[in-house]
XYZ file of N, CA, C and O in Angstrom:
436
model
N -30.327 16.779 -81.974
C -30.371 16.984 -83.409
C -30.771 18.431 -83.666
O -31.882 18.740 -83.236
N -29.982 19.487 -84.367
C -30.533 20.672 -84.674
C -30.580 20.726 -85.791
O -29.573 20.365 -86.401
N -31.629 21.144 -86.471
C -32.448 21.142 -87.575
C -32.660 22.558 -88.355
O -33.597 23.166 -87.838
N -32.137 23.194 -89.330
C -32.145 24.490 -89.912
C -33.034 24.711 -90.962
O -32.600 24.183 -91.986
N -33.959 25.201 -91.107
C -34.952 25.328 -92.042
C -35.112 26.633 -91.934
O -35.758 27.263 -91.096
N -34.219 27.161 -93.216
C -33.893 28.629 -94.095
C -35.096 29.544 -94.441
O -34.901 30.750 -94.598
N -36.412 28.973 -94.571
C -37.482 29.436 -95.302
C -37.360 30.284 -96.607
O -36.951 29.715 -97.619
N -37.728 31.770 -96.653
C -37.691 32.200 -98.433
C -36.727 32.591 -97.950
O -37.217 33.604 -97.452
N -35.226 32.644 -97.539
C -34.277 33.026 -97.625
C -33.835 33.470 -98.784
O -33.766 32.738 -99.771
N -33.444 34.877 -98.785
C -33.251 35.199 -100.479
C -31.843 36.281 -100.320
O -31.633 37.278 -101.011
N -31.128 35.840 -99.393
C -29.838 36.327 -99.414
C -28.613 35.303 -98.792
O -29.012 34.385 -98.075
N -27.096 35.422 -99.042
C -26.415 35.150 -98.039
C -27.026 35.384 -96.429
O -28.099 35.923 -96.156
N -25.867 34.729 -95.298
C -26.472 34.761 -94.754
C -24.799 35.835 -93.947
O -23.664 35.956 -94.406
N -25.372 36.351 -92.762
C -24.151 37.661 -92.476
C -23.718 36.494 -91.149
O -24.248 35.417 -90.878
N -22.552 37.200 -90.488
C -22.026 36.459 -89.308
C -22.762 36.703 -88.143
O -22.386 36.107 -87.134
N -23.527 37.293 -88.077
C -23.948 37.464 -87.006
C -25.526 36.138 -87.104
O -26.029 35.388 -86.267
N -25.762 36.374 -88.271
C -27.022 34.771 -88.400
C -26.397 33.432 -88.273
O -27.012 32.379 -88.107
N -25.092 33.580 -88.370
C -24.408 32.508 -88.521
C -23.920 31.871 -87.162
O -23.918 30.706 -86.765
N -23.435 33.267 -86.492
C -23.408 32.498 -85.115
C -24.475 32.139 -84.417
O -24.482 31.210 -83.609
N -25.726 33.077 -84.778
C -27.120 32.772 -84.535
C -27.330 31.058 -84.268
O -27.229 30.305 -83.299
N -27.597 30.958 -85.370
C -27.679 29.337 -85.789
C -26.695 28.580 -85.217
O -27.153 27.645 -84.558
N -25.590 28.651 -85.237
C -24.684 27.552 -84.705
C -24.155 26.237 -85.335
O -23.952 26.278 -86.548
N -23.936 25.227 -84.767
C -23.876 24.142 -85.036
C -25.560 23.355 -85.628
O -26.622 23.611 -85.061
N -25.465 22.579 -86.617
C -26.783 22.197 -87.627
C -26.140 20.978 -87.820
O -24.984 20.667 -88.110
N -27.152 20.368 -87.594
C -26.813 18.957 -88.470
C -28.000 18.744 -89.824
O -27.903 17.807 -90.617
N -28.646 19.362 -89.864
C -29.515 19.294 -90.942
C -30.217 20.261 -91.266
O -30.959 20.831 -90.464
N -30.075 20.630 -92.626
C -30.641 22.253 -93.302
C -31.313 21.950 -94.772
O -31.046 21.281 -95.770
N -32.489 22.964 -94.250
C -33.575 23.380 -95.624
C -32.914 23.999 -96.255
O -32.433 24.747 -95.404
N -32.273 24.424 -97.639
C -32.814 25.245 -98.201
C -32.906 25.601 -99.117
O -32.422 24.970 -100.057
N -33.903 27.379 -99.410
C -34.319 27.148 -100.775
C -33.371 27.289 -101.910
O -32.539 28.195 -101.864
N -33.413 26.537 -102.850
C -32.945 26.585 -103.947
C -33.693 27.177 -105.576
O -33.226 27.004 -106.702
N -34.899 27.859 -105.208
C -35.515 28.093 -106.275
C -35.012 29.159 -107.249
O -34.768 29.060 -108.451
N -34.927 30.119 -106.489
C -34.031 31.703 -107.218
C -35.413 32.289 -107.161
O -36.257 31.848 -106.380
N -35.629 33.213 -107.928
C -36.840 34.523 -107.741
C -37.166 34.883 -106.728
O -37.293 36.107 -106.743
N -37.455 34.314 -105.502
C -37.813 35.537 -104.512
C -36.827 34.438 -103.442
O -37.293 34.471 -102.303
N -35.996 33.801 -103.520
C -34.995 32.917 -102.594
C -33.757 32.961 -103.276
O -33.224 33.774 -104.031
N -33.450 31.883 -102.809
C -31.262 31.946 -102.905
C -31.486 31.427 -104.394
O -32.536 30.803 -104.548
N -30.739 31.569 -105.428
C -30.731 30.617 -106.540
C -29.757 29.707 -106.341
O -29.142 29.876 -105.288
N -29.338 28.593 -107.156
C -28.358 27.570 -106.535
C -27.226 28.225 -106.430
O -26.771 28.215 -105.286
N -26.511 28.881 -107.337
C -25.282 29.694 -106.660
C -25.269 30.384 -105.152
O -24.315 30.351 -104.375
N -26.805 31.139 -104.876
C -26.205 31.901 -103.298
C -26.500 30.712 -102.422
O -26.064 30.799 -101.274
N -27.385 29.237 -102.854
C -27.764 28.542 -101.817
C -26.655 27.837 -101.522
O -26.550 27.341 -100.401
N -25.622 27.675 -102.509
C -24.346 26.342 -102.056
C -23.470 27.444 -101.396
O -22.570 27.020 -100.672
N -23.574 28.617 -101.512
C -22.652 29.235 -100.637
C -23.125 29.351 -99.398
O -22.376 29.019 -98.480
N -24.777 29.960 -99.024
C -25.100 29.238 -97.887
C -24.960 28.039 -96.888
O -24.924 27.892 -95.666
N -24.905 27.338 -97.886
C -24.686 25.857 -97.321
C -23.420 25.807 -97.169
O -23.288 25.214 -96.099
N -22.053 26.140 -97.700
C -20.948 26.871 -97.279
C -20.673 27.209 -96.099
O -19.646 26.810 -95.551
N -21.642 28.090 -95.443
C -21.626 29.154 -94.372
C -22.122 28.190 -93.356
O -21.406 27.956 -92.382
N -22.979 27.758 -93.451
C -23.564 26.721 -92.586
C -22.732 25.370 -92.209
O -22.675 24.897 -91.074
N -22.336 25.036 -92.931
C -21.633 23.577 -93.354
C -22.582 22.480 -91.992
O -22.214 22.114 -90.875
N -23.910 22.238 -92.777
C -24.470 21.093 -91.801
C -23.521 19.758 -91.668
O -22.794 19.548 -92.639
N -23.459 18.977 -90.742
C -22.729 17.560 -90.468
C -23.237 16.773 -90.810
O -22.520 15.790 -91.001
N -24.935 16.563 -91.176
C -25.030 15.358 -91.822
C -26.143 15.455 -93.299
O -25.890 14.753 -94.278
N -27.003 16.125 -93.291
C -27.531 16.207 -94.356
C -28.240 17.825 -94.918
O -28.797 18.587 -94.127
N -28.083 18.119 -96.367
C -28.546 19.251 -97.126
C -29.987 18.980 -97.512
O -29.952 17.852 -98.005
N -31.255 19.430 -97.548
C -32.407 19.155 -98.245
C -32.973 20.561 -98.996
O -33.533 21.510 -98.448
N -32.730 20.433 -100.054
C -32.851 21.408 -101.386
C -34.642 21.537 -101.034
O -35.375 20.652 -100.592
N -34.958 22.821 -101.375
C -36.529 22.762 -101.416
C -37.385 24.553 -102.052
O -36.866 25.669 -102.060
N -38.226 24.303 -102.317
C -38.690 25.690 -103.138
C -38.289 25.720 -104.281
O -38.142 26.850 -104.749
N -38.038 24.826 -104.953
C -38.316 24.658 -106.601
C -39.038 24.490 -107.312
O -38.986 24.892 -108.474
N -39.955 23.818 -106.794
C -40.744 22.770 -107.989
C -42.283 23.706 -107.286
O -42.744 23.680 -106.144
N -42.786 24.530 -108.624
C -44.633 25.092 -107.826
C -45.001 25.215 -109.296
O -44.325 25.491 -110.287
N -46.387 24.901 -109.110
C -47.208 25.185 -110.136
C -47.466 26.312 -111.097
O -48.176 26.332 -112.102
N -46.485 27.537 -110.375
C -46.910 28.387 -111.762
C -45.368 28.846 -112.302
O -45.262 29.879 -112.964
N -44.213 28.044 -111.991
C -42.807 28.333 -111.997
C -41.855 27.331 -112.554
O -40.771 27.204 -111.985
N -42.191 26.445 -113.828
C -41.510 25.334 -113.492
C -39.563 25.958 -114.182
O -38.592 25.201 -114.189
N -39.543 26.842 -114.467
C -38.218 26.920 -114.360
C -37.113 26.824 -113.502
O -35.933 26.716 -113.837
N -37.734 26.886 -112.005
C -37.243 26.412 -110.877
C -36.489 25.365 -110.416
O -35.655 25.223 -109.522
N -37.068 24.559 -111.380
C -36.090 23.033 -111.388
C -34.743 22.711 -112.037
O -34.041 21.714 -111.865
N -34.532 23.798 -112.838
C -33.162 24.069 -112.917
C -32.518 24.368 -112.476
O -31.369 23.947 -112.616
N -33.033 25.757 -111.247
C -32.188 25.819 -109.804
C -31.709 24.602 -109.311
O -30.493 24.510 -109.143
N -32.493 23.564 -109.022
C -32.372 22.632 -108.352
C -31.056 21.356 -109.066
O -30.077 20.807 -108.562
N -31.548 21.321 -110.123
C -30.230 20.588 -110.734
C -29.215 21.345 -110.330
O -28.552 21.090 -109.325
N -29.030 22.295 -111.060
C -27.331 23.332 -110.801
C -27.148 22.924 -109.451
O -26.133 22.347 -109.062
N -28.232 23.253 -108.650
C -27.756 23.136 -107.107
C -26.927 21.326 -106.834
O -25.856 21.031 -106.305
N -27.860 20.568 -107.383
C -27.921 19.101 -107.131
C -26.122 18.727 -107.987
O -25.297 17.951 -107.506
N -25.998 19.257 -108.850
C -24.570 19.513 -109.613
C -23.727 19.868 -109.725
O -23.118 19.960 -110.790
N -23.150 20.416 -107.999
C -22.214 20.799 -107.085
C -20.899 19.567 -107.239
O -21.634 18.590 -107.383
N -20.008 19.204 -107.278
C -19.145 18.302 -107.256
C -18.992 17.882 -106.204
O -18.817 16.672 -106.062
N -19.009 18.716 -105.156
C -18.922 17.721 -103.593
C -19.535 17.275 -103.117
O -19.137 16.585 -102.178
N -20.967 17.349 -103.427
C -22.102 16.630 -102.591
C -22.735 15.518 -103.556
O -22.926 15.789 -104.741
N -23.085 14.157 -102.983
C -23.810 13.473 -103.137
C -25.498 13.566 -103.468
O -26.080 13.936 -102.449
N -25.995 13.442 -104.073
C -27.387 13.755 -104.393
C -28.376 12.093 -104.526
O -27.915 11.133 -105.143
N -29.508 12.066 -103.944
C -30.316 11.246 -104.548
C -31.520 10.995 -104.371
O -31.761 11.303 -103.204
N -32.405 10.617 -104.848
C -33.717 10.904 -104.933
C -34.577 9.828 -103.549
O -34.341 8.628 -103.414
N -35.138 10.283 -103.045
C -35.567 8.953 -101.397
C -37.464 9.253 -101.627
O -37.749 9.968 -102.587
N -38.511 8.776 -100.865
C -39.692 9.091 -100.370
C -39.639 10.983 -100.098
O -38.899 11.947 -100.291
N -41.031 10.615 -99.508
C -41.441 12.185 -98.914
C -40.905 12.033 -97.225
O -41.076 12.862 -96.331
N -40.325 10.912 -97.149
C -39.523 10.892 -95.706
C -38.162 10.994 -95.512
O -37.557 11.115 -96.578
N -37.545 10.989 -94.638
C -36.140 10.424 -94.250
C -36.030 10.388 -92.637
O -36.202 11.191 -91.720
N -35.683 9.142 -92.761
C -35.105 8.897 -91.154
C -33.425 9.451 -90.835
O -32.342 9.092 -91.298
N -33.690 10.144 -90.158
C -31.944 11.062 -89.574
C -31.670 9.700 -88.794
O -30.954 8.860 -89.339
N -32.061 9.522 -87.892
C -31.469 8.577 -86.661
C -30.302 7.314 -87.424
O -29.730 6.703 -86.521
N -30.020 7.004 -88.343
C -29.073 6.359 -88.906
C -28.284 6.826 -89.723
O -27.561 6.042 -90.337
N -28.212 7.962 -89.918
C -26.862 8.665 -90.847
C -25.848 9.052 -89.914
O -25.960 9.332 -88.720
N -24.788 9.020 -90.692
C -23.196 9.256 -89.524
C -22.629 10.538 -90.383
O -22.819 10.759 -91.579
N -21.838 11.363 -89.387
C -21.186 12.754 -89.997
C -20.595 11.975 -90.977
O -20.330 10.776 -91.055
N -20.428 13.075 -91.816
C -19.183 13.191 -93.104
C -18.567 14.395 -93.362
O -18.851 15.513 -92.933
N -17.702 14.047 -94.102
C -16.565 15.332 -94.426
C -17.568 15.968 -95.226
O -17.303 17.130 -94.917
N -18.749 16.084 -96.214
C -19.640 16.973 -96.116
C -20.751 16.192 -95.826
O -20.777 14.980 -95.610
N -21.879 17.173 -95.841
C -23.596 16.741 -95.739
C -23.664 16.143 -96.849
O -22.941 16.331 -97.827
N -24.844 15.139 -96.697
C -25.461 14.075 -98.263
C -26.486 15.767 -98.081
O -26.902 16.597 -97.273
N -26.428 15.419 -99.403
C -27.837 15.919 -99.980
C -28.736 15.143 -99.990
O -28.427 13.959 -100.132
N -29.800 15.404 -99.883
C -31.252 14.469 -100.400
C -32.265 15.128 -101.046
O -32.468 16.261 -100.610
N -33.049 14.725 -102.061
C -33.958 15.551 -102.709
C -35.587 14.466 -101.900
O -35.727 13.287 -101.577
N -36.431 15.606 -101.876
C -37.394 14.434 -100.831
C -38.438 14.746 -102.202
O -38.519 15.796 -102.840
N -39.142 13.551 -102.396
C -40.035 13.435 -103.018
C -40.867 14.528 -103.372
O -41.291 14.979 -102.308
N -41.357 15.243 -104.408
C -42.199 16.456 -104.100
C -43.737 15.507 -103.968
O -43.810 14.333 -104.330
N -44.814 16.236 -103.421
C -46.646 15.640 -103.378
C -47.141 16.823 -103.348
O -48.362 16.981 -103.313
């Protein structure tokens, strides 16, 4: 299972990070905008990446920013991806590839 977690990523990402990374079956990332990707550079990220089984949106939602969560809709309001709300968990070991990644939004705490 390879696992991609973007951190404050606040650009595209170039080909040379891309071959970096490789093959992903599952990717962080941020969707907040101000000092990260806003949902426009993050779905193109996720573009670049194209994980096989799941997207997890994150860096939106903080206490002194709540405009952030509009990143997150726009992002969540992509037409090709599936979106839906689960726990502060998710079990990978039972999801199967798809023609794209599910999204999942994980509980914020």
């Amino acid at each position: 299972m390879r696992i991609a977690h973007l951190g404050d990523l606040g650009h595209a990402l170039t080909d040379q990070q891309i071959s970096d990374i490789g093959s992903v079956d599952v990717v962080l990332v941020p969707v907040g905008g101000m000092w990260t990707v806003d949902a426009h550079k993050a779905t193109q990220v996720i573009d670049q990446i194209r994980p096989r089984l799941v997207t997890i949106p994150m860096h939106y939602r903080t206490t002194f920013d709540h405009q952030r969560a509009g990143h997150r809709r726009r992002f969540l309001g992509r037409p090709i991806q599936r979106a839906h709300e689960t726990g502060t968990r998710l079990a990978i070991t039972g999801l199967r590839s798809r023609q794209s990644a599910e999204t999942v939004v994980l509980r914020y705490q």
